[in-house]
Amino acid sequence: MPKPPLLHFLLLLVFNVFAFAAAGTLQFKEAPQFYNSPDCPLITEEDDFNGESSIFCSDQAIHVAITLDSTYIRGSMAAILSILQHSSCPQNIAFHFVASATANVSLLRTTITSSFPYLNFQVYPFDVSSVSRLISTSIRSALDCPLNYARSYLANLLPLCVTRVVYLDSDLVLVDDIAKLAATPLGDDSVLAAPQYCNANFTSYFTATFWSNPSLSLTFANRKPCYFNTGVMVIDLDRWRKGDYTRKIEEWMEVQKRTRIYNLGSLPPFLLVFAGNIVPVDHRWNQHGLGGDNFRGLCRDLHPGPVSLLHWSGKGKPWARLDANRPCSLDALWAPYDLLQTPFALDS
């Protein structure tokens, strides 16, 4: 006797849900392939980097660095799709993914390849033990993840032939051509560029202990420091390496271990080293704070002005709010880039 249509549907639904859960990992749809426009520079396909395409060492390529982990993989996949979809030369983008050395790098690589079989990418294992000993507890546990500090080690992780990189967090999407951001002029000696916010209360990023100690606070002497968000940065890796800036960041983290001078994880060391000395980028390239604050993750509106990049920094992430059926209005702008294959997508 054949099963009634509704019962058959429910049985399939239950089977899919359990199969999805049993897999122990998220499943993603394959993204469409994107092609270069006719005026894109031609990058030859010679092999010269671990047997891979020379795009990974090409100055003609746009180099993008993003971290990968199981917690934020859904955000990373959406970010990748948004970059490709709005790029005029998507085939000229080289992705440099950084993953914890203790993660299942093979699974992460397979996940990326399954959704983006044509993508130019490398995965670099990050030995988190090198930074774990320096991390102090912050106001939100997610900020204490060692992978958050990988941005400080890009100059060591990426090949020496990569001289400039755009670093992006995993909780953002682009709605503009990343080539415009990557082409930001860094002048004669600047190491990095980022949108900065001089109206923000800069003193709030450090403790009273810091400001009351001249040997510490005088680090900002002869500078006009402003807050900048480290989730979107253009970095000159050659200048970083020559200036040994990884070590300078680590030195401030060592100070923090002895005397609590800040509360916000990986951001303050960047401010201590670079604030007041960066190239400012138009605010359109980091409409940040869409995830709310670090405690409640409440909904926020866009800042006034044009938008090229939407960034859900803060506690609330769009995929979590959508899954909980409690989205903020701006989360609808992230949803079109979500490649998650849900267990409810049944074959007809």
Tab-separated table of C-alpha atoms in Angstrom:
chain	number	residue	atom	x	y	z
A	1	MET	CA	0.000	0.000	0.000
A	2	PRO	CA	1.579	3.326	-1.032
A	3	LYS	CA	2.227	5.920	1.659
A	4	PRO	CA	-0.042	9.008	1.663
A	5	PRO	CA	1.737	11.996	0.040
A	6	LEU	CA	1.889	13.996	3.300
A	7	LEU	CA	3.277	11.067	5.278
A	8	HIS	CA	5.849	10.397	2.547
A	9	PHE	CA	6.915	14.044	2.654
A	10	LEU	CA	7.270	13.996	6.451
A	11	LEU	CA	9.315	10.800	6.378
A	12	LEU	CA	11.658	12.310	3.798
A	13	LEU	CA	11.917	15.464	5.856
A	14	VAL	CA	12.824	13.562	9.022
A	15	PHE	CA	15.342	11.436	7.116
A	16	ASN	CA	16.986	14.530	5.664
A	17	VAL	CA	17.178	16.273	9.019
A	18	PHE	CA	18.844	13.287	10.666
A	19	ALA	CA	21.173	12.713	7.751
A	20	PHE	CA	22.155	16.369	7.838
A	21	ALA	CA	22.859	16.232	11.571
A	22	ALA	CA	24.712	12.925	11.316
A	23	ALA	CA	27.055	14.360	8.751
A	24	GLY	CA	28.553	16.487	11.504
A	25	THR	CA	29.304	19.316	9.095
A	26	LEU	CA	27.448	21.922	7.118
A	27	GLN	CA	26.734	21.247	3.463
A	28	PHE	CA	26.930	24.070	0.925
A	29	LYS	CA	25.565	24.546	-2.574
A	30	GLU	CA	27.859	24.998	-5.541
A	31	ALA	CA	28.188	28.644	-6.520
A	32	PRO	CA	27.986	29.801	-10.125
A	33	GLN	CA	31.253	30.418	-11.932
A	34	PHE	CA	32.240	34.011	-12.615
A	35	TYR	CA	34.437	35.157	-15.492
A	36	ASN	CA	36.775	38.062	-16.172
A	37	SER	CA	35.647	41.020	-18.204
A	38	PRO	CA	37.574	41.512	-21.496
A	39	ASP	CA	39.822	44.280	-20.135
A	40	CYS	CA	41.214	42.271	-17.198
A	41	PRO	CA	44.998	41.756	-17.170
A	42	LEU	CA	46.102	38.327	-18.330
A	43	ILE	CA	47.875	36.228	-15.710
A	44	THR	CA	49.877	33.407	-17.246
A	45	GLU	CA	49.217	29.897	-16.053
A	46	GLU	CA	52.809	28.844	-15.388
A	47	ASP	CA	53.353	26.714	-12.300
A	48	ASP	CA	55.755	28.246	-9.822
A	49	PHE	CA	54.190	28.059	-6.366
A	50	ASN	CA	54.085	24.541	-4.951
A	51	GLY	CA	52.952	23.356	-8.370
A	52	GLU	CA	50.069	25.820	-8.375
A	53	SER	CA	49.205	28.624	-10.760
A	54	SER	CA	51.526	31.633	-10.689
A	55	ILE	CA	48.550	33.773	-9.699
A	56	PHE	CA	49.626	33.219	-6.094
A	57	CYS	CA	52.760	35.281	-6.701
A	58	SER	CA	51.437	37.673	-9.328
A	59	ASP	CA	51.411	41.431	-8.790
A	60	GLN	CA	48.549	41.498	-11.309
A	61	ALA	CA	46.376	39.417	-8.984
A	62	ILE	CA	44.224	40.734	-6.149
A	63	HIS	CA	45.316	38.894	-3.016
A	64	VAL	CA	42.640	38.356	-0.373
A	65	ALA	CA	43.208	36.809	3.066
A	66	ILE	CA	40.350	35.330	5.122
A	67	THR	CA	40.388	32.978	8.101
A	68	LEU	CA	38.573	29.637	7.965
A	69	ASP	CA	37.111	27.658	10.828
A	70	SER	CA	34.082	25.482	11.453
A	71	THR	CA	32.315	28.172	13.494
A	72	TYR	CA	32.442	30.902	10.863
A	73	ILE	CA	32.675	28.818	7.669
A	74	ARG	CA	29.147	29.820	6.667
A	75	GLY	CA	30.117	33.476	6.858
A	76	SER	CA	33.353	32.872	4.963
A	77	MET	CA	31.484	31.134	2.130
A	78	ALA	CA	29.095	34.082	1.814
A	79	ALA	CA	32.007	36.525	1.809
A	80	ILE	CA	33.755	34.612	-0.992
A	81	LEU	CA	30.612	34.543	-3.109
A	82	SER	CA	30.031	38.274	-2.650
A	83	ILE	CA	33.612	39.079	-3.642
A	84	LEU	CA	33.400	37.015	-6.819
A	85	GLN	CA	29.931	38.201	-7.780
A	86	HIS	CA	30.862	41.899	-7.699
A	87	SER	CA	34.376	41.624	-9.107
A	88	SER	CA	35.174	42.738	-12.644
A	89	CYS	CA	38.120	40.291	-12.704
A	90	PRO	CA	37.067	37.372	-10.456
A	91	GLN	CA	39.496	34.938	-12.088
A	92	ASN	CA	42.366	37.216	-11.075
A	93	ILE	CA	41.639	36.920	-7.360
A	94	ALA	CA	43.967	34.758	-5.268
A	95	PHE	CA	42.432	33.698	-1.969
A	96	HIS	CA	44.763	33.007	0.946
A	97	PHE	CA	42.836	31.170	3.654
A	98	VAL	CA	44.293	30.813	7.150
A	99	ALA	CA	43.099	27.952	9.352
A	100	SER	CA	44.174	26.699	12.734
A	101	ALA	CA	46.788	23.966	12.439
A	102	THR	CA	44.607	21.852	14.739
A	103	ALA	CA	41.561	22.174	12.461
A	104	ASN	CA	40.524	19.620	9.881
A	105	VAL	CA	42.224	21.487	7.042
A	106	SER	CA	41.396	18.753	4.546
A	107	LEU	CA	37.673	19.113	5.295
A	108	LEU	CA	37.854	22.904	5.015
A	109	ARG	CA	39.659	22.605	1.686
A	110	THR	CA	37.066	20.129	0.410
A	111	THR	CA	34.236	22.410	1.527
A	112	ILE	CA	35.674	25.339	-0.425
A	113	THR	CA	36.362	23.231	-3.526
A	114	SER	CA	32.874	21.736	-3.532
A	115	SER	CA	31.212	25.146	-3.686
A	116	PHE	CA	33.911	26.920	-5.713
A	117	PRO	CA	35.594	24.270	-7.907
A	118	TYR	CA	37.266	26.952	-10.042
A	119	LEU	CA	38.593	29.089	-7.149
A	120	ASN	CA	42.274	30.067	-6.916
A	121	PHE	CA	43.085	29.418	-3.280
A	122	GLN	CA	45.613	28.135	-0.793
A	123	VAL	CA	45.061	27.153	2.847
A	124	TYR	CA	47.794	27.999	5.336
A	125	PRO	CA	47.867	26.233	8.732
A	126	PHE	CA	48.341	28.659	11.612
A	127	ASP	CA	50.136	27.308	14.680
A	128	VAL	CA	47.932	28.887	17.332
A	129	SER	CA	50.357	27.929	20.094
A	130	SER	CA	52.557	30.808	18.934
A	131	VAL	CA	49.937	33.318	20.035
A	132	SER	CA	47.836	31.443	22.611
A	133	ARG	CA	50.315	32.166	25.399
A	134	LEU	CA	49.931	35.906	24.725
A	135	ILE	CA	46.128	36.110	24.680
A	136	SER	CA	44.396	37.755	27.618
A	137	THR	CA	40.729	37.278	28.477
A	138	SER	CA	38.524	39.894	26.803
A	139	ILE	CA	34.949	41.060	27.305
A	140	ARG	CA	33.565	38.412	24.894
A	141	SER	CA	34.876	34.853	24.676
A	142	ALA	CA	34.640	34.778	20.868
A	143	LEU	CA	37.271	37.524	20.752
A	144	ASP	CA	39.747	35.239	22.543
A	145	CYS	CA	39.898	32.689	19.705
A	146	PRO	CA	43.559	32.451	18.612
A	147	LEU	CA	42.507	32.533	14.952
A	148	ASN	CA	41.356	36.138	15.525
A	149	TYR	CA	45.030	36.992	15.881
A	150	ALA	CA	46.057	35.407	12.564
A	151	ARG	CA	45.824	38.827	10.866
A	152	SER	CA	48.933	39.809	12.858
A	153	TYR	CA	50.883	36.926	11.298
A	154	LEU	CA	49.934	37.205	7.612
A	155	ALA	CA	53.415	38.441	6.682
A	156	ASN	CA	54.839	35.209	8.116
A	157	LEU	CA	52.172	32.863	6.769
A	158	LEU	CA	51.850	34.039	3.179
A	159	PRO	CA	54.631	33.521	0.610
A	160	LEU	CA	57.287	36.229	0.452
A	161	CYS	CA	56.246	36.930	-3.139
A	162	VAL	CA	52.889	38.280	-1.892
A	163	THR	CA	53.614	41.938	-1.256
A	164	ARG	CA	50.102	43.324	-0.734
A	165	VAL	CA	46.953	41.721	0.615
A	166	VAL	CA	43.396	42.702	1.450
A	167	TYR	CA	42.462	41.179	4.812
A	168	LEU	CA	38.748	40.579	5.399
A	169	ASP	CA	36.773	39.193	8.330
A	170	SER	CA	34.363	36.308	7.777
A	171	ASP	CA	31.209	38.162	8.837
A	172	LEU	CA	30.896	40.542	5.901
A	173	VAL	CA	29.796	40.781	2.289
A	174	LEU	CA	30.945	43.074	-0.500
A	175	VAL	CA	28.540	44.820	-2.829
A	176	ASP	CA	31.243	46.516	-4.887
A	177	ASP	CA	34.367	45.556	-6.839
A	178	ILE	CA	37.151	44.547	-4.477
A	179	ALA	CA	39.683	45.847	-7.032
A	180	LYS	CA	38.784	49.382	-5.946
A	181	LEU	CA	39.682	48.609	-2.335
A	182	ALA	CA	42.820	46.671	-3.271
A	183	ALA	CA	44.091	49.614	-5.317
A	184	THR	CA	44.154	51.958	-2.302
A	185	PRO	CA	47.416	53.984	-2.521
A	186	LEU	CA	49.618	53.451	0.529
A	187	GLY	CA	51.976	56.336	-0.172
A	188	ASP	CA	55.706	56.187	0.419
A	189	ASP	CA	55.802	54.530	3.818
A	190	SER	CA	52.366	53.521	5.160
A	191	VAL	CA	51.942	49.884	6.100
A	192	LEU	CA	48.184	49.610	6.051
A	193	ALA	CA	44.970	51.333	5.009
A	194	ALA	CA	41.534	51.020	6.589
A	195	PRO	CA	38.410	53.073	7.202
A	196	GLN	CA	38.999	55.044	10.392
A	197	TYR	CA	36.513	56.743	12.686
A	198	CYS	CA	37.879	59.820	14.413
A	199	ASN	CA	34.537	60.636	16.054
A	200	ALA	CA	34.706	57.464	18.133
A	201	ASN	CA	35.822	57.784	21.760
A	202	PHE	CA	39.373	56.532	21.315
A	203	THR	CA	40.197	56.584	25.035
A	204	SER	CA	37.510	53.959	25.689
A	205	TYR	CA	39.576	51.287	23.927
A	206	PHE	CA	42.132	51.325	26.759
A	207	THR	CA	41.899	51.116	30.524
A	208	ALA	CA	42.452	53.857	33.070
A	209	THR	CA	45.655	52.042	34.006
A	210	PHE	CA	46.975	52.629	30.499
A	211	TRP	CA	46.094	56.311	30.327
A	212	SER	CA	47.421	57.036	33.827
A	213	ASN	CA	50.853	55.581	33.034
A	214	PRO	CA	52.909	58.011	30.908
A	215	SER	CA	55.361	55.288	29.911
A	216	LEU	CA	52.434	53.581	28.158
A	217	SER	CA	50.149	56.394	26.997
A	218	LEU	CA	52.997	58.402	25.488
A	219	THR	CA	53.108	55.826	22.715
A	220	PHE	CA	50.486	58.061	21.063
A	221	ALA	CA	52.603	61.202	21.416
A	222	ASN	CA	53.025	63.055	18.109
A	223	ARG	CA	50.171	60.999	16.658
A	224	LYS	CA	46.501	61.786	16.097
A	225	PRO	CA	45.122	58.321	16.775
A	226	CYS	CA	41.660	57.305	15.562
A	227	TYR	CA	39.766	54.060	15.939
A	228	PHE	CA	39.799	51.733	12.942
A	229	ASN	CA	38.209	48.322	12.553
A	230	THR	CA	40.732	45.584	11.755
A	231	GLY	CA	38.169	43.476	9.877
A	232	VAL	CA	38.907	45.325	6.621
A	233	MET	CA	42.516	46.260	5.890
A	234	VAL	CA	44.828	46.711	2.922
A	235	ILE	CA	48.323	45.689	4.045
A	236	ASP	CA	51.732	46.184	2.451
A	237	LEU	CA	53.376	42.926	3.524
A	238	ASP	CA	56.870	43.984	2.412
A	239	ARG	CA	56.777	47.027	4.672
A	240	TRP	CA	55.254	44.949	7.453
A	241	ARG	CA	58.088	42.455	7.245
A	242	LYS	CA	60.787	45.130	7.117
A	243	GLY	CA	59.272	46.901	10.120
A	244	ASP	CA	58.849	43.644	12.081
A	245	TYR	CA	55.334	44.696	13.023
A	246	THR	CA	54.294	41.240	14.185
A	247	ARG	CA	56.865	41.520	16.937
A	248	LYS	CA	55.676	45.028	17.854
A	249	ILE	CA	52.121	43.742	18.252
A	250	GLU	CA	53.355	40.827	20.362
A	251	GLU	CA	55.260	43.225	22.622
A	252	TRP	CA	52.046	45.050	23.481
A	253	MET	CA	50.307	41.726	24.111
A	254	GLU	CA	53.102	40.890	26.563
A	255	VAL	CA	52.505	44.206	28.341
A	256	GLN	CA	48.804	43.318	28.545
A	257	LYS	CA	49.664	39.999	30.231
A	258	ARG	CA	51.509	41.908	32.967
A	259	THR	CA	49.189	44.914	33.310
A	260	ARG	CA	45.656	45.020	31.952
A	261	ILE	CA	45.649	47.939	29.522
A	262	TYR	CA	42.701	46.978	27.267
A	263	ASN	CA	39.637	44.710	27.134
A	264	LEU	CA	38.942	44.016	23.462
A	265	GLY	CA	41.046	41.129	22.175
A	266	SER	CA	43.079	41.558	18.989
A	267	LEU	CA	42.021	45.136	18.130
A	268	PRO	CA	43.905	47.241	20.736
A	269	PRO	CA	47.414	45.987	19.823
A	270	PHE	CA	46.748	47.123	16.252
A	271	LEU	CA	45.625	50.520	17.529
A	272	LEU	CA	48.725	50.817	19.708
A	273	VAL	CA	51.028	50.136	16.787
A	274	PHE	CA	49.218	51.793	13.888
A	275	ALA	CA	46.538	54.289	15.024
A	276	GLY	CA	47.347	57.707	13.637
A	277	ASN	CA	49.675	56.268	11.009
A	278	ILE	CA	47.308	54.549	8.599
A	279	VAL	CA	45.937	55.610	5.224
A	280	PRO	CA	42.225	56.353	5.703
A	281	VAL	CA	39.811	54.545	3.391
A	282	ASP	CA	36.305	55.760	2.585
A	283	HIS	CA	33.769	54.574	5.174
A	284	ARG	CA	31.749	52.886	2.426
A	285	TRP	CA	34.299	50.047	2.625
A	286	ASN	CA	33.374	49.084	6.171
A	287	GLN	CA	29.762	49.621	7.180
A	288	HIS	CA	30.624	47.893	10.444
A	289	GLY	CA	28.780	47.191	13.673
A	290	LEU	CA	25.793	45.483	12.025
A	291	GLY	CA	26.129	42.674	14.569
A	292	GLY	CA	25.400	45.103	17.399
A	293	ASP	CA	27.566	45.485	20.490
A	294	ASN	CA	29.700	42.830	22.174
A	295	PHE	CA	27.082	41.980	24.794
A	296	ARG	CA	23.568	41.797	23.323
A	297	GLY	CA	24.080	42.001	19.557
A	298	LEU	CA	21.078	44.273	19.034
A	299	CYS	CA	19.999	45.445	15.587
A	300	ARG	CA	21.680	48.513	14.147
A	301	ASP	CA	21.117	50.725	11.139
A	302	LEU	CA	23.614	51.591	8.431
A	303	HIS	CA	25.855	54.572	8.889
A	304	PRO	CA	24.940	57.502	6.601
A	305	GLY	CA	26.499	57.401	3.149
A	306	PRO	CA	27.146	54.943	0.308
A	307	VAL	CA	27.838	51.257	0.918
A	308	SER	CA	30.469	49.003	-0.663
A	309	LEU	CA	30.896	46.515	2.182
A	310	LEU	CA	28.513	45.359	4.928
A	311	HIS	CA	30.156	44.089	8.097
A	312	TRP	CA	28.345	42.264	10.918
A	313	SER	CA	31.007	42.964	13.548
A	314	GLY	CA	29.656	42.592	17.067
A	315	LYS	CA	27.959	39.696	18.817
A	316	GLY	CA	25.025	39.150	16.437
A	317	LYS	CA	25.737	37.241	13.223
A	318	PRO	CA	23.209	37.259	10.375
A	319	TRP	CA	23.147	33.480	9.866
A	320	ALA	CA	22.460	32.856	13.565
A	321	ARG	CA	19.678	35.431	13.692
A	322	LEU	CA	18.106	34.130	10.487
A	323	ASP	CA	18.224	30.549	11.770
A	324	ALA	CA	16.588	31.641	15.022
A	325	ASN	CA	13.881	33.428	13.028
A	326	ARG	CA	14.837	36.672	14.771
A	327	PRO	CA	16.597	38.560	11.983
A	328	CYS	CA	17.399	42.236	11.913
A	329	SER	CA	16.221	44.072	8.812
A	330	LEU	CA	19.747	44.369	7.391
A	331	ASP	CA	20.318	40.618	7.686
A	332	ALA	CA	18.196	40.326	4.535
A	333	LEU	CA	21.142	41.892	2.676
A	334	TRP	CA	23.394	39.003	3.756
A	335	ALA	CA	20.912	36.203	3.000
A	336	PRO	CA	21.313	36.186	-0.837
A	337	TYR	CA	24.963	35.174	-0.406
A	338	ASP	CA	24.209	32.285	1.959
A	339	LEU	CA	25.241	29.034	0.261
A	340	LEU	CA	24.068	26.732	3.043
A	341	GLN	CA	22.301	23.641	1.733
A	342	THR	CA	19.507	23.175	4.242
A	343	PRO	CA	18.073	19.742	5.055
A	344	PHE	CA	14.650	21.006	3.982
A	345	ALA	CA	15.668	21.373	0.332
A	346	LEU	CA	14.025	18.118	-0.755
A	347	ASP	CA	14.158	16.764	-4.269
A	348	SER	CA	10.882	17.068	-6.095
